[in-house]
PDB file of C-alpha atoms in Angstrom:
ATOM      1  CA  UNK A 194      -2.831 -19.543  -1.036  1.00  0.00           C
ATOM      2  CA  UNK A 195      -2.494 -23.534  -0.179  1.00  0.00           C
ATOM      3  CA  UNK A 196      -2.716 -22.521   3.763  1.00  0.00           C
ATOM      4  CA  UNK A 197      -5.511 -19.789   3.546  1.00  0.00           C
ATOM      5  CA  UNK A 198      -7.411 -22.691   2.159  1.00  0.00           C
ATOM      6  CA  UNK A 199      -6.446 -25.373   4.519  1.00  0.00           C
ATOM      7  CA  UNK A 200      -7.772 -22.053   7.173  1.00  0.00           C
ATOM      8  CA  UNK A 201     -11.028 -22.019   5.392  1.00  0.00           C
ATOM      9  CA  UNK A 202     -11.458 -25.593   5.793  1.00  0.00           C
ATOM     10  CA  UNK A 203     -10.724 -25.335   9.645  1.00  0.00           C
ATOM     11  CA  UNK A 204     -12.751 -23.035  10.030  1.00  0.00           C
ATOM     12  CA  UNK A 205     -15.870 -24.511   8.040  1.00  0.00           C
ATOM     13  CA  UNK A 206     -15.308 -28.172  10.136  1.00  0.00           C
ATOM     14  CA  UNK A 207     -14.249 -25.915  13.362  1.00  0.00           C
ATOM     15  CA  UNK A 208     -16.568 -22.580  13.661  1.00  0.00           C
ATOM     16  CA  UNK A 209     -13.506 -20.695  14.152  1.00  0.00           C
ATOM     17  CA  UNK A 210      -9.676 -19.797  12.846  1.00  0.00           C
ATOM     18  CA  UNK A 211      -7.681 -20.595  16.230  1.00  0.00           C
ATOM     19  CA  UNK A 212      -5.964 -23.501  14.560  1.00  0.00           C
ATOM     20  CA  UNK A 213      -3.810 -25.238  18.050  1.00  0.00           C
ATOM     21  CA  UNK A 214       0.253 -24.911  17.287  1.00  0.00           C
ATOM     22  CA  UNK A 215       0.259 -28.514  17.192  1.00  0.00           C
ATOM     23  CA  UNK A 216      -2.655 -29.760  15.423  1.00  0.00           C
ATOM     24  CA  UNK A 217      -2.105 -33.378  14.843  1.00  0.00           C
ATOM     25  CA  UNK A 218      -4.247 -33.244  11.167  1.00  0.00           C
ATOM     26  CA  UNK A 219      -2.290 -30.661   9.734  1.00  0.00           C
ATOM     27  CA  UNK A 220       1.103 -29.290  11.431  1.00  0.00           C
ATOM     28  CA  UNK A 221       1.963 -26.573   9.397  1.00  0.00           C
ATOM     29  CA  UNK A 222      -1.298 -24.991   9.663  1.00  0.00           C
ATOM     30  CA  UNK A 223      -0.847 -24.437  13.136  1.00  0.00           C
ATOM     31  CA  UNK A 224       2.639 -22.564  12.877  1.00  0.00           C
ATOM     32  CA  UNK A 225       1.430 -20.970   9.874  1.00  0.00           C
ATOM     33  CA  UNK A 226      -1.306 -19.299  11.552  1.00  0.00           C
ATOM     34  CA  UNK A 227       0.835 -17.866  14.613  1.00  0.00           C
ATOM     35  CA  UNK A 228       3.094 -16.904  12.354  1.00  0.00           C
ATOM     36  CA  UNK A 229       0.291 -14.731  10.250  1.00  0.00           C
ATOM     37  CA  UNK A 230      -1.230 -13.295  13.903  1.00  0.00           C
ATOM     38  CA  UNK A 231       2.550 -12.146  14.137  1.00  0.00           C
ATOM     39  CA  UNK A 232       2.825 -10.401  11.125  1.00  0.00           C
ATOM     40  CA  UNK A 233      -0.833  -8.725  11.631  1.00  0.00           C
ATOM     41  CA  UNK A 234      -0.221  -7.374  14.872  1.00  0.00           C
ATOM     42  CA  UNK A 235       3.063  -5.938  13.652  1.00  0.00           C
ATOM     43  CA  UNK A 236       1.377  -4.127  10.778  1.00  0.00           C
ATOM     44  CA  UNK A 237      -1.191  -2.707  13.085  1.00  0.00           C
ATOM     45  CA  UNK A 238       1.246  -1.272  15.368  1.00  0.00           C
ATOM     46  CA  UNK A 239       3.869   0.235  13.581  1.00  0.00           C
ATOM     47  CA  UNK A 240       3.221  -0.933   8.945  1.00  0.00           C
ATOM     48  CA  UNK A 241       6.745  -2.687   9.814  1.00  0.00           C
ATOM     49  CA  UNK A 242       6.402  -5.459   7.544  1.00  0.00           C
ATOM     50  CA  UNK A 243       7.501  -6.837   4.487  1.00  0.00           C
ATOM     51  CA  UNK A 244       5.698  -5.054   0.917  1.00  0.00           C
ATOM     52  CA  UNK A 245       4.332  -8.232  -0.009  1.00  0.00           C
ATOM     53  CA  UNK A 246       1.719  -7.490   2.818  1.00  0.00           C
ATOM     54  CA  UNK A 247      -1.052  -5.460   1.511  1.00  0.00           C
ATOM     55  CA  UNK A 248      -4.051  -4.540   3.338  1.00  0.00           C
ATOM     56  CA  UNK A 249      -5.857  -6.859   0.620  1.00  0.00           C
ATOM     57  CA  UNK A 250      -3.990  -9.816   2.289  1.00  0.00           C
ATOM     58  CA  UNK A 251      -4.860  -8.437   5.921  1.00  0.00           C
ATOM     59  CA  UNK A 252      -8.838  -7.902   5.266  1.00  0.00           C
ATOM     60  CA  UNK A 253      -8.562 -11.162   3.261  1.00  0.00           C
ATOM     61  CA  UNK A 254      -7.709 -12.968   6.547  1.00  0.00           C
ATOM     62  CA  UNK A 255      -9.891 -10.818   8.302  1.00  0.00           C
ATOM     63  CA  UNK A 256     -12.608 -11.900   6.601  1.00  0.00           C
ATOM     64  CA  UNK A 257     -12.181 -15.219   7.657  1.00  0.00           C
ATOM     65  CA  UNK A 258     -12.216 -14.955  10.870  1.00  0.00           C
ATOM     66  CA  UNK A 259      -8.425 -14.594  11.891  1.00  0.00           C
ATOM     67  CA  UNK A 260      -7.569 -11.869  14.211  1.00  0.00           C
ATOM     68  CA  UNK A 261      -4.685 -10.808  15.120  1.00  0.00           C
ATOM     69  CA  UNK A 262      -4.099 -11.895  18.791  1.00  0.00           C
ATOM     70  CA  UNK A 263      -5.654 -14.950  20.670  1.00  0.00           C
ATOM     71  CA  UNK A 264      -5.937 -14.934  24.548  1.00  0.00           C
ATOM     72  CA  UNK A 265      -3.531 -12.682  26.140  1.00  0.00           C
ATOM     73  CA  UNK A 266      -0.853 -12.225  23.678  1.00  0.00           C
ATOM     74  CA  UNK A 267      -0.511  -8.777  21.898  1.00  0.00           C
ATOM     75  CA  UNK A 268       1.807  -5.949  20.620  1.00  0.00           C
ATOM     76  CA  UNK A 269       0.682  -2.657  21.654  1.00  0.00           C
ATOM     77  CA  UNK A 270       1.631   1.067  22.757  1.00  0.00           C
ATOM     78  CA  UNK A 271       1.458   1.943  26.153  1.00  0.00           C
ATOM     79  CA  UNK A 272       2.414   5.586  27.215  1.00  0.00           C
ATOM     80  CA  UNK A 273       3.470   5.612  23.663  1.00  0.00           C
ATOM     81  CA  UNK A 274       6.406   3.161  24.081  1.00  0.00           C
ATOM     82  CA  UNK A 275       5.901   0.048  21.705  1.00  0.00           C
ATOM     83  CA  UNK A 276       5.559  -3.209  24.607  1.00  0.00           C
ATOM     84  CA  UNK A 277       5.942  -6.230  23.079  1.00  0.00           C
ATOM     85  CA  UNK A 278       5.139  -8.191  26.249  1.00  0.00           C
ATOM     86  CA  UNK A 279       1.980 -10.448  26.674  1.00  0.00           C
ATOM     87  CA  UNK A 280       2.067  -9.279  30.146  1.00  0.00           C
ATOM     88  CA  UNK A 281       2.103  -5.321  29.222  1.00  0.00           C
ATOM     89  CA  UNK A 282      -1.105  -4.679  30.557  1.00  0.00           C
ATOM     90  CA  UNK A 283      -0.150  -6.392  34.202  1.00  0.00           C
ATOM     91  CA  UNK A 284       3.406  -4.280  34.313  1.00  0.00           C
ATOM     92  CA  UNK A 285       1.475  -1.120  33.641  1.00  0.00           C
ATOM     93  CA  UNK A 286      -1.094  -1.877  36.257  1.00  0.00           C
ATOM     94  CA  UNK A 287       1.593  -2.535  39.041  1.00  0.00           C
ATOM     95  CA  UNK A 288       3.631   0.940  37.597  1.00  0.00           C
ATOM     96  CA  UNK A 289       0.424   2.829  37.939  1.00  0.00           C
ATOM     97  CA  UNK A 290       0.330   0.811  41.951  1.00  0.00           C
ATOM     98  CA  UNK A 291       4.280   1.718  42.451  1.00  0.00           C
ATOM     99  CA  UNK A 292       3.843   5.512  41.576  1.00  0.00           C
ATOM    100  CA  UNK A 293       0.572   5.713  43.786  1.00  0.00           C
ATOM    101  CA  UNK A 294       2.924   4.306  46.343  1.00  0.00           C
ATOM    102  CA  UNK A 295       5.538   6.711  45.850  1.00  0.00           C
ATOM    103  CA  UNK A 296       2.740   9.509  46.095  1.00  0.00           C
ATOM    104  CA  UNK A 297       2.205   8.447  49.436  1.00  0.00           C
ATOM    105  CA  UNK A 298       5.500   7.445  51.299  1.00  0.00           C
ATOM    106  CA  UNK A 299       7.467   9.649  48.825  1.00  0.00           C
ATOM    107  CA  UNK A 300       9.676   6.915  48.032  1.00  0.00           C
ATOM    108  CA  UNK A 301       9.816   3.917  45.808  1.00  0.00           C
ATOM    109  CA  UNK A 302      10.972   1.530  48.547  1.00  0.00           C
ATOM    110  CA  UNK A 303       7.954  -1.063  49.117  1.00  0.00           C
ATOM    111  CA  UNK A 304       8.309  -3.600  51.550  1.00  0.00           C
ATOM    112  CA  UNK A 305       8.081  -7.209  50.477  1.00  0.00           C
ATOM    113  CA  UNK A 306       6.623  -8.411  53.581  1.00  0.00           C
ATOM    114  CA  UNK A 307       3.956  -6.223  53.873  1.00  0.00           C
ATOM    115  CA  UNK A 308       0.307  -7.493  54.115  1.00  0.00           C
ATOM    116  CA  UNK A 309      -1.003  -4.485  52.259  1.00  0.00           C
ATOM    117  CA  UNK A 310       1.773  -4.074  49.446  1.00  0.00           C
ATOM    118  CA  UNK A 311       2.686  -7.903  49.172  1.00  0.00           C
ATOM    119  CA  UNK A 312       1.337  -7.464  45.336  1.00  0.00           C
ATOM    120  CA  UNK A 313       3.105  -4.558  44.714  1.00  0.00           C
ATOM    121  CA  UNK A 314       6.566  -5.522  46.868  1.00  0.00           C
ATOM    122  CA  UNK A 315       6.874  -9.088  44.881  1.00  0.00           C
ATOM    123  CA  UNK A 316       6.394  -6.967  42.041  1.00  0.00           C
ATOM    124  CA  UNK A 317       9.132  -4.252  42.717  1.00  0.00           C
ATOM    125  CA  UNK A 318      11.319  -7.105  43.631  1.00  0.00           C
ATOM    126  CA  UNK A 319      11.344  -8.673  40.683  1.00  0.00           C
ATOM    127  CA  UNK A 320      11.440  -5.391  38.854  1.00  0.00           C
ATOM    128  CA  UNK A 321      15.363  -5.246  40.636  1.00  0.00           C
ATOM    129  CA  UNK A 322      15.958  -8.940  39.882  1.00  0.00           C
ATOM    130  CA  UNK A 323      14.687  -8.417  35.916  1.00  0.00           C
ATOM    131  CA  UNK A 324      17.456  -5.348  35.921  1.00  0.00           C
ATOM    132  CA  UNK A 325      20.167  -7.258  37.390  1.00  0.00           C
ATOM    133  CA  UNK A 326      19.833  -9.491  35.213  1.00  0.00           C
ATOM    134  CA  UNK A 327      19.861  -7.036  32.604  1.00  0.00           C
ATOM    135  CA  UNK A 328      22.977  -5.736  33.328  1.00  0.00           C
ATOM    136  CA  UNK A 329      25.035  -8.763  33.638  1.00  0.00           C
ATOM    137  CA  UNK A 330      23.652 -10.142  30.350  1.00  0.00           C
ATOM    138  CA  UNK A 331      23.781  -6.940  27.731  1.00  0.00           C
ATOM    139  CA  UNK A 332      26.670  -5.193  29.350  1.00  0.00           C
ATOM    140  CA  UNK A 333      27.781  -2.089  30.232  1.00  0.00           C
ATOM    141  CA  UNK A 334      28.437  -0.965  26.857  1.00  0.00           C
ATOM    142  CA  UNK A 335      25.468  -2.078  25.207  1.00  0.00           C
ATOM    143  CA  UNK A 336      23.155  -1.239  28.165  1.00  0.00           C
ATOM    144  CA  UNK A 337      22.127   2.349  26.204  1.00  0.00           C
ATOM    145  CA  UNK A 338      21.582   0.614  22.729  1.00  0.00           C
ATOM    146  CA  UNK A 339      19.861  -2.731  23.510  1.00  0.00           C
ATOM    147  CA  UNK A 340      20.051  -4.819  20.540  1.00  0.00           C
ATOM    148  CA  UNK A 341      16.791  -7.552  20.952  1.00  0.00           C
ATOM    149  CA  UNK A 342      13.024  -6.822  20.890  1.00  0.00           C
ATOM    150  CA  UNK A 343      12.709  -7.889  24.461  1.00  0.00           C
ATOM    151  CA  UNK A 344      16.004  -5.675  26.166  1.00  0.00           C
ATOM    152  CA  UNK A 345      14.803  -2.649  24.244  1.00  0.00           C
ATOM    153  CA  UNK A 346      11.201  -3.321  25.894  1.00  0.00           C
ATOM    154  CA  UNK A 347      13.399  -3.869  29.256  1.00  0.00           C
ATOM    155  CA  UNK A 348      15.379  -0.712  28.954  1.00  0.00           C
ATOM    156  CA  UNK A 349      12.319   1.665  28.464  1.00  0.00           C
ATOM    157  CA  UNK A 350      10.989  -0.064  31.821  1.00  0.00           C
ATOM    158  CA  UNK A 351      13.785   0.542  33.468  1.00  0.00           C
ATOM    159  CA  UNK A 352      14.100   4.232  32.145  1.00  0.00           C
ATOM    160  CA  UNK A 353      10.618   4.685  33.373  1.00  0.00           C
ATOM    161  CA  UNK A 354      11.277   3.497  36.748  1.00  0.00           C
ATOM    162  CA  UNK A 355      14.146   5.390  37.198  1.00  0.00           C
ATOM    163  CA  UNK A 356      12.552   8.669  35.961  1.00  0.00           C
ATOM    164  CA  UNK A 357      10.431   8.017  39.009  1.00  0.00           C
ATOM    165  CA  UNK A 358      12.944   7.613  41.888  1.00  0.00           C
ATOM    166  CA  UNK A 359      12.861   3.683  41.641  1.00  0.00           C
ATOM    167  CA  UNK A 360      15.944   2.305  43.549  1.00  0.00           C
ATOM    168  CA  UNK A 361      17.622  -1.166  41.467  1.00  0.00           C
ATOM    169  CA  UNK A 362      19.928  -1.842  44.369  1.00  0.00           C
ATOM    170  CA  UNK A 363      19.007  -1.610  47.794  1.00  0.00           C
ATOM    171  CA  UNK A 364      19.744  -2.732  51.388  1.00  0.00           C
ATOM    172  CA  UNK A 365      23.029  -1.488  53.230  1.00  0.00           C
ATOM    173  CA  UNK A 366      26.435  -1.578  52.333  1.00  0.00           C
ATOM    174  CA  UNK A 367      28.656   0.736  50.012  1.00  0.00           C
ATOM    175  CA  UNK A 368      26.935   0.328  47.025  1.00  0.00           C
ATOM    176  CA  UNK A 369      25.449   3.048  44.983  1.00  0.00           C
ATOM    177  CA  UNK A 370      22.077   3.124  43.146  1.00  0.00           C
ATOM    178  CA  UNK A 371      22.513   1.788  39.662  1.00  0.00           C
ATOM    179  CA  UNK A 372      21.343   3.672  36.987  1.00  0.00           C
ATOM    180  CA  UNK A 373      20.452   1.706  33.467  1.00  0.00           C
TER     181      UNK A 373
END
């Protein structure tokens, strides 16, 4: 109750509720108020936090002024996988570019020095760099049960781009094409 009022008095001196991290007059406030757009977004994706959140406590900072995301930051569903990524948005955009691609040439292989595809090639290249990195971090024997927020998000990305043909490991040699 001691922070929602220290929020109301931001907001009265300030106009609005996006209180900076580090705000040299208070410095809890700051943290306290990330850590509230945190708990909102959470609730509106999935209700998965803690009972002593009601909806009376949601509208209550609601009513303030306090949304739940500031800038480009968010939770959300995409293709009804939960993305946790600020950058969802941008990764979807550049699928929806790679399978337009693969429409085309029939293949998944975009080249990274191409004028036309230089978005989409930087992108795809550091789509194979992401899952490299991946793999030498979780392990083979975690790789189909990611344990953190962000290699769960990872491992539906790279399920999705190998549903569509994508290729993690390419150039020549012996190698085979490594599946997540």
């Amino acid at each position: 109750k001691q922070k929602f009022r220290e929020l109301e008095d931001f907001k009265s001196k300030h106009g609005h509720c996006n209180v900076p991290q580090k705000y040299e007059k208070n410095t809890s406030l700051g943290g306290w108020v990330a850590r509230q757009r945190l708990i909102m977004r959470k609730w509106e994706v999935d209700g998965s936090v803690k009972p002593r959140w009601t909806d009376e406590r949601m509208k209550k900072l609601e009513s303030i002024g306090l949304s739940s995301s500031i800038g480009t930051g968010h939770f959300g569903k995409t293709n009804g996988h939960l993305l946790y990524s600020r950058h969802a948005k941008e990764w979807e955009k550049q699928f929806a570019s790679l399978l337009h691609y693969r429409d085309t040439y029939g293949n998944c292989d975009v080249p990274t020095q191409s004028a036309k595809y230089r978005s989409l090639g930087r992108w795809v290249s550091a789509q194979r760099k992401k899952h490299r990195q991946f793999c030498s971090e979780v392990g083979k024997d975690q790789q189909d049960q990611p344990s953190t927020r962000g290699s769960k998000e990872l491992h539906v990305r790279f399920q999705r781009l190998n549903d569509i043909g994508f290729n993690f490991i390419i150039g020549s040699g012996s190698r085979k094409k490594k599946v997540i």
